Short mmCIF file of C-alpha atoms in Angstrom, two decimals:
data_model
loop_
_atom_site.label_atom_id
_atom_site.label_comp_id
_atom_site.label_asym_id
_atom_site.label_seq_id
_atom_site.Cartn_x
_atom_site.Cartn_y
_atom_site.Cartn_z
CA MET U 1452 -99.10 20.11 238.25
CA ARG U 1453 -95.45 19.63 239.08
CA VAL U 1454 -93.75 21.38 242.02
CA SER U 1455 -90.02 22.02 242.34
CA GLY U 1456 -88.40 22.90 245.64
CA PHE U 1457 -85.05 24.63 245.64
CA THR U 1458 -82.41 26.20 247.85
CA PHE U 1459 -78.69 26.91 248.07
CA LEU U 1460 -76.23 25.91 250.79
CA ARG U 1461 -72.61 26.24 251.81
CA ASN U 1462 -71.04 25.22 255.13
CA GLY U 1463 -74.49 24.39 256.46
CA THR U 1464 -73.16 22.19 259.26
CA MET U 1465 -70.42 24.59 260.28
CA LEU U 1466 -72.91 27.45 260.50
CA GLY U 1467 -75.55 25.53 262.43
CA TYR U 1468 -78.36 25.51 259.87
CA PRO U 1469 -81.19 22.95 260.17
CA TYR U 1470 -80.74 22.40 256.45
CA ILE U 1471 -81.40 18.66 256.43
CA GLU U 1472 -84.70 19.22 258.20
CA SER U 1473 -85.51 22.07 255.80
CA LEU U 1474 -84.95 19.82 252.78
CA GLN U 1475 -86.95 17.00 254.29
CA SER U 1476 -89.84 19.38 254.90
CA LEU U 1477 -89.71 20.50 251.24
CA LEU U 1478 -89.92 16.87 250.16
CA GLN U 1479 -93.37 16.73 251.80
CA VAL U 1480 -94.81 18.89 248.99
CA CYS U 1481 -92.37 18.77 246.07
CA ASP U 1482 -91.84 16.45 243.12
CA GLU U 1483 -88.18 17.43 242.96
CA VAL U 1484 -85.82 19.46 245.14
CA VAL U 1485 -82.86 21.24 243.53
CA VAL U 1486 -79.98 22.08 245.87
CA ALA U 1487 -77.09 24.33 244.79
CA ILE U 1488 -74.24 23.44 247.14
CA GLY U 1489 -71.22 25.72 247.16
CA LYS U 1490 -67.77 24.32 247.79
CA SER U 1491 -67.75 23.83 251.56
CA GLU U 1492 -65.32 23.26 254.40
CA ASP U 1493 -67.58 20.75 256.14
CA ASP U 1494 -69.81 17.76 255.34
CA THR U 1495 -72.75 19.67 253.85
CA LEU U 1496 -72.52 17.93 250.47
CA GLU U 1497 -72.17 14.46 252.01
CA ARG U 1498 -75.09 14.98 254.39
CA VAL U 1499 -77.42 16.11 251.60
CA ARG U 1500 -76.41 13.11 249.50
CA ALA U 1501 -77.10 10.87 252.51
CA ILE U 1502 -80.78 11.85 252.47
CA ASN U 1503 -80.81 9.40 249.57
CA ASP U 1504 -84.05 10.56 247.98
CA PRO U 1505 -84.22 10.34 244.16
CA ARG U 1506 -86.16 13.59 244.05
CA ILE U 1507 -83.12 15.56 245.28
CA ARG U 1508 -80.88 16.94 242.54
CA ILE U 1509 -77.57 18.47 243.65
CA ILE U 1510 -75.69 21.12 241.68
CA GLU U 1511 -72.17 21.76 242.91
CA THR U 1512 -71.16 25.42 242.61
CA VAL U 1513 -68.28 27.77 243.32
CA TRP U 1514 -69.15 31.13 244.88
CA ASN U 1515 -67.88 34.41 243.47
CA GLU U 1516 -65.66 35.54 246.35
CA GLY U 1517 -65.25 38.96 244.76
CA MET U 1518 -68.97 39.72 244.96
CA GLU U 1519 -69.21 41.90 248.07
CA GLN U 1520 -72.23 44.09 247.29
CA ARG U 1521 -75.39 43.69 249.39
CA GLY U 1522 -75.33 39.93 249.51
CA PHE U 1523 -75.77 39.56 245.74
CA VAL U 1524 -73.82 36.31 245.78
CA TYR U 1525 -76.86 34.81 247.54
CA ALA U 1526 -79.09 35.93 244.68
CA GLN U 1527 -76.69 34.32 242.22
CA GLN U 1528 -76.79 31.00 244.04
CA LYS U 1529 -80.57 31.18 244.49
CA MET U 1530 -81.04 31.66 240.76
CA ILE U 1531 -78.64 28.85 239.83
CA ALA U 1532 -80.95 26.53 241.74
CA GLN U 1533 -84.17 28.05 240.41
CA PHE U 1534 -83.01 28.01 236.79
CA ASN U 1535 -82.61 24.24 237.14
CA CYS U 1536 -86.16 23.70 238.41
CA THR U 1537 -88.48 21.90 236.00
CA GLY U 1538 -91.80 22.30 237.85
CA ASP U 1539 -94.76 24.58 237.19
CA TRP U 1540 -94.21 26.13 240.63
CA ALA U 1541 -90.85 26.75 242.31
CA PHE U 1542 -90.86 26.63 246.13
CA TYR U 1543 -87.87 28.30 247.77
CA LEU U 1544 -86.84 27.67 251.36
CA GLU U 1545 -83.69 28.97 252.98
CA GLY U 1546 -81.56 26.57 254.98
CA ASP U 1547 -82.97 27.80 258.30
CA GLU U 1548 -86.63 27.63 257.24
CA VAL U 1549 -88.98 24.67 257.73
CA ILE U 1550 -92.63 23.95 256.94
CA HIS U 1551 -94.84 22.16 259.44
CA GLU U 1552 -96.05 18.68 258.52
CA ASP U 1553 -99.63 19.77 259.29
CA ASP U 1554 -99.35 22.49 256.63
CA ALA U 1555 -97.91 20.36 253.81
CA PRO U 1556 -101.32 19.29 252.40
CA LYS U 1557 -102.59 22.88 252.59
CA ILE U 1558 -99.57 24.19 250.67
CA ARG U 1559 -99.98 21.62 247.91
CA ALA U 1560 -103.71 22.35 247.77
CA ILE U 1561 -103.29 26.11 247.36
CA MET U 1562 -100.90 25.57 244.45
CA GLU U 1563 -103.51 23.27 242.87
CA GLN U 1564 -106.21 25.86 243.51
CA HIS U 1565 -104.35 28.64 241.68
CA PHE U 1566 -102.56 26.53 239.09
CA LYS U 1567 -104.81 27.60 236.21
CA ASP U 1568 -105.22 31.21 237.34
CA PRO U 1569 -102.51 33.27 235.57
CA GLU U 1570 -103.23 36.28 237.78
CA ILE U 1571 -101.65 34.42 240.70
CA GLU U 1572 -97.90 34.40 240.13
CA GLY U 1573 -96.80 33.39 243.62
CA ILE U 1574 -97.80 32.23 247.08
CA ALA U 1575 -96.89 34.25 250.18
CA PHE U 1576 -96.53 32.84 253.70
CA ASP U 1577 -96.84 34.17 257.21
CA TYR U 1578 -93.71 33.88 259.35
CA HIS U 1579 -92.64 32.70 262.77
CA HIS U 1580 -89.23 34.32 263.41
CA PHE U 1581 -87.86 32.51 266.45
CA TYR U 1582 -85.34 34.52 268.41
CA GLY U 1583 -82.95 33.62 271.22
CA CYS U 1584 -84.68 30.37 272.10
CA PRO U 1585 -87.39 28.19 270.53
CA ASP U 1586 -90.05 29.59 272.89
CA LEU U 1587 -89.91 33.20 271.66
CA VAL U 1588 -90.79 34.89 268.38
CA ALA U 1589 -89.86 38.38 267.23
CA ARG U 1590 -92.74 40.56 266.04
CA SER U 1591 -92.11 44.12 264.89
CA PRO U 1592 -91.86 46.05 261.61
CA ALA U 1593 -88.17 45.05 261.56
CA TRP U 1594 -89.15 41.42 260.97
CA TYR U 1595 -91.16 40.71 257.82
CA ARG U 1596 -94.49 39.13 258.72
CA GLN U 1597 -95.16 37.75 255.25
CA GLU U 1598 -92.93 36.81 252.36
CA LEU U 1599 -93.20 35.20 248.94
CA ARG U 1600 -91.73 31.71 248.89
CA ILE U 1601 -93.45 30.11 245.88
CA ILE U 1602 -93.16 31.59 242.37
CA ARG U 1603 -94.75 30.43 239.15
CA ASN U 1604 -91.88 28.87 237.25
CA THR U 1605 -93.27 29.77 233.82
CA ILE U 1606 -92.84 33.55 234.12
CA ARG U 1607 -89.76 35.74 233.75
CA SER U 1608 -88.48 36.37 237.26
CA PHE U 1609 -85.15 36.88 238.95
CA ALA U 1610 -83.85 37.52 242.45
CA PRO U 1611 -82.01 40.82 243.02
CA ASP U 1612 -81.09 39.42 246.43
CA GLY U 1613 -81.73 36.24 248.36
CA LEU U 1614 -85.03 37.40 249.85
CA PHE U 1615 -87.43 38.24 247.02
CA TRP U 1616 -88.16 38.16 243.28
CA VAL U 1617 -88.73 40.72 240.56
CA VAL U 1618 -91.05 39.82 237.67
CA MET U 1619 -90.01 41.22 234.31
CA ASP U 1620 -93.02 42.21 232.19
CA LYS U 1621 -90.79 44.33 230.02
CA ASN U 1622 -87.06 44.33 229.48
CA LYS U 1623 -86.38 47.56 231.36
CA ARG U 1624 -88.81 47.47 234.25
CA GLY U 1625 -89.60 44.92 236.92
CA ARG U 1626 -92.32 44.59 239.55
CA TYR U 1627 -93.25 42.44 242.53
CA ALA U 1628 -95.15 39.23 241.84
CA ARG U 1629 -98.93 39.12 242.24
CA ALA U 1630 -99.62 36.66 245.02
CA ALA U 1631 -102.21 34.76 247.01
CA LEU U 1632 -101.76 34.05 250.71
CA ALA U 1633 -101.01 30.51 251.86
CA HIS U 1634 -102.64 31.09 255.28
CA CYS U 1635 -99.95 29.04 256.98
CA PRO U 1636 -96.48 29.95 258.28
CA ILE U 1637 -92.86 29.35 257.51
CA TYR U 1638 -90.90 28.47 260.65
CA HIS U 1639 -87.65 30.48 260.66
CA TYR U 1640 -84.93 29.20 263.01
CA GLY U 1641 -81.87 31.20 261.97
CA HIS U 1642 -81.84 33.25 265.16
CA VAL U 1643 -82.04 30.36 267.59
CA ARG U 1644 -78.95 28.45 266.49
CA SER U 1645 -76.27 28.35 269.17
CA SER U 1646 -74.42 31.59 269.84
CA GLU U 1647 -71.19 29.92 268.76
CA LYS U 1648 -72.64 28.97 265.37
CA MET U 1649 -74.19 32.40 264.93
CA GLN U 1650 -70.87 34.08 265.61
CA GLU U 1651 -69.23 31.90 262.95
CA LYS U 1652 -72.00 32.78 260.52
CA HIS U 1653 -71.39 36.50 261.09
CA ARG U 1654 -67.68 35.97 260.50
CA GLN U 1655 -68.17 34.13 257.22
CA VAL U 1656 -70.90 36.25 255.61
CA ALA U 1657 -69.73 39.76 256.53
CA LYS U 1658 -67.53 40.14 253.46
CA TYR U 1659 -70.47 39.53 251.12
CA TRP U 1660 -72.06 42.66 252.57
CA SER U 1661 -68.92 44.84 252.41
CA HIS U 1662 -68.49 45.18 256.16
CA ALA U 1663 -66.35 43.77 258.93
CA PRO U 1664 -67.79 41.01 261.13
CA LYS U 1665 -69.38 42.21 264.36
CA PRO U 1666 -69.47 40.37 267.69
CA HIS U 1667 -72.73 38.51 268.10
CA ASP U 1668 -74.82 38.76 271.27
CA TYR U 1669 -78.44 37.56 271.32
CA SER U 1670 -79.13 39.63 274.46
CA GLN U 1671 -78.80 42.90 272.55
CA ILE U 1672 -82.39 43.30 271.39
CA ASP U 1673 -85.50 45.31 272.23
CA ALA U 1674 -87.19 42.74 274.47
CA SER U 1675 -90.60 44.35 273.93
CA ILE U 1676 -90.82 42.80 270.45
CA LEU U 1677 -90.42 39.24 271.79
CA GLN U 1678 -93.57 37.23 272.37
CA PRO U 1679 -94.14 33.67 273.64
CA PHE U 1680 -94.62 31.05 270.95
CA THR U 1681 -97.78 29.11 271.74
CA GLY U 1682 -97.90 26.74 268.77
CA SER U 1683 -96.07 23.50 268.04
CA HIS U 1684 -92.77 23.15 266.23
CA PRO U 1685 -92.49 20.85 263.21
CA SER U 1686 -91.85 17.36 264.50
CA ILE U 1687 -88.87 17.00 262.19
CA LEU U 1688 -87.10 19.70 264.26
CA LYS U 1689 -87.24 17.82 267.55
CA SER U 1690 -83.61 16.61 267.51
CA TRP U 1691 -82.22 19.86 266.11
CA LEU U 1692 -83.98 21.96 268.74
CA ARG U 1693 -82.66 19.69 271.47
CA ASP U 1694 -79.06 19.53 270.24
CA MET U 1695 -78.40 22.73 268.27
CA ALA U 1696 -80.69 25.51 269.49
CA GLU U 1697 -79.65 28.19 271.97
CA THR U 1698 -81.00 27.57 275.47
CA GLN U 1699 -79.35 30.28 277.61
CA PHE U 1700 -80.97 33.39 276.11
CA VAL U 1701 -81.77 36.31 278.42
CA ALA U 1702 -82.49 39.76 276.99
CA ASP U 1703 -80.38 42.60 278.38
CA GLN U 1704 -82.77 44.70 280.47
CA ASN U 1705 -80.41 47.68 280.15
CA TYR U 1706 -80.26 47.52 276.37
CA GLN U 1707 -80.37 50.98 274.76
CA LEU U 1708 -82.64 51.30 271.72
CA ASN U 1709 -81.11 52.63 268.52
CA LYS U 1710 -82.92 55.09 266.23
CA ARG U 1711 -84.32 52.33 264.06
CA GLU U 1712 -85.78 50.47 267.01
CA LYS U 1713 -87.32 53.65 268.42
CA ARG U 1714 -88.98 54.23 265.06
CA HIS U 1715 -90.28 50.66 265.04
CA ARG U 1716 -91.82 51.15 268.48
CA ILE U 1717 -93.74 54.13 267.11
CA LEU U 1718 -94.88 52.09 264.12
CA MET U 1719 -96.04 49.29 266.42
CA LYS U 1720 -98.19 51.77 268.37
CA ILE U 1721 -99.71 52.99 265.10
CA GLU U 1722 -100.38 49.38 264.10
CA ALA U 1723 -102.08 48.68 267.44
CA ILE U 1724 -104.37 51.70 267.01
CA THR U 1725 -105.18 51.33 263.30
CA GLY U 1726 -104.93 47.58 262.75
CA LEU U 1727 -102.60 48.21 259.82
CA ASP U 1728 -99.57 46.08 258.97
CA LEU U 1729 -96.67 48.48 258.36
CA THR U 1730 -94.06 45.87 257.48
CA LYS U 1731 -92.55 45.95 254.01
CA LYS U 1732 -94.01 43.54 251.43
CA HIS U 1733 -92.02 42.14 248.50
CA PHE U 1734 -95.17 41.03 246.67
CA THR U 1735 -98.56 42.42 245.66
CA CYS U 1736 -101.39 40.61 247.41
CA VAL U 1737 -104.27 40.07 244.96
CA LYS U 1738 -106.07 37.28 246.85
CA LYS U 1739 -106.24 36.90 250.61
#
């Protein structure tokens, strides 16, 4: 069994991503890691090269600046990287996602376990979405609790956006991948980078979603969805959390809920009563 890791990056340093740590965590489980690096205004390319691991393969790309619909340029870059993967499994991490060193053997083992089972087309992970500071996680139907991050690299699949895959059984119709659960989390740090870096990220990416950049303010959130994080962070994140993470977060106690957040509060009450998970899934779970 051969495992490929892959991702895409551009201006990773400028935008405050823990992308070096993300790549290093992928190297714990992968036989190769393919990185599509768009032409950047910072040292992203040089820093990835400096990892100096022969398993890393860099593909230099140029983004389509005219693609402004629903972030599809991210799907394009994701697929450039995936199409260059040579493994039986393809493991995708975004530049702000990291796996814990304690989970690396488990992840490799579950791919081994399902390697010869064609019914299992992917592996889905639980998620820790850190928000505002490294000590808080966001939990509500607005934040996906599970997502597919490993896809069998021998089936016809493509990404309609940067988040998920569609499997093509037939030429005219796609479906979500059939997946097993990894029973371990992805650690997502995109919403704890410094406010300054987050504001720059909003400025740069807005055009790819056909809207004007909005001022960023971590305090503007429904504080009821934030819960203390009681686990341990990946050790590889120690320096990044100390030097790059936001530390001054305080939720605005006078924040006014919008319609979407009010709806999510209702869904959370239903979840508490029924035990159901009402978050959207971009995969079909066939083995828990």
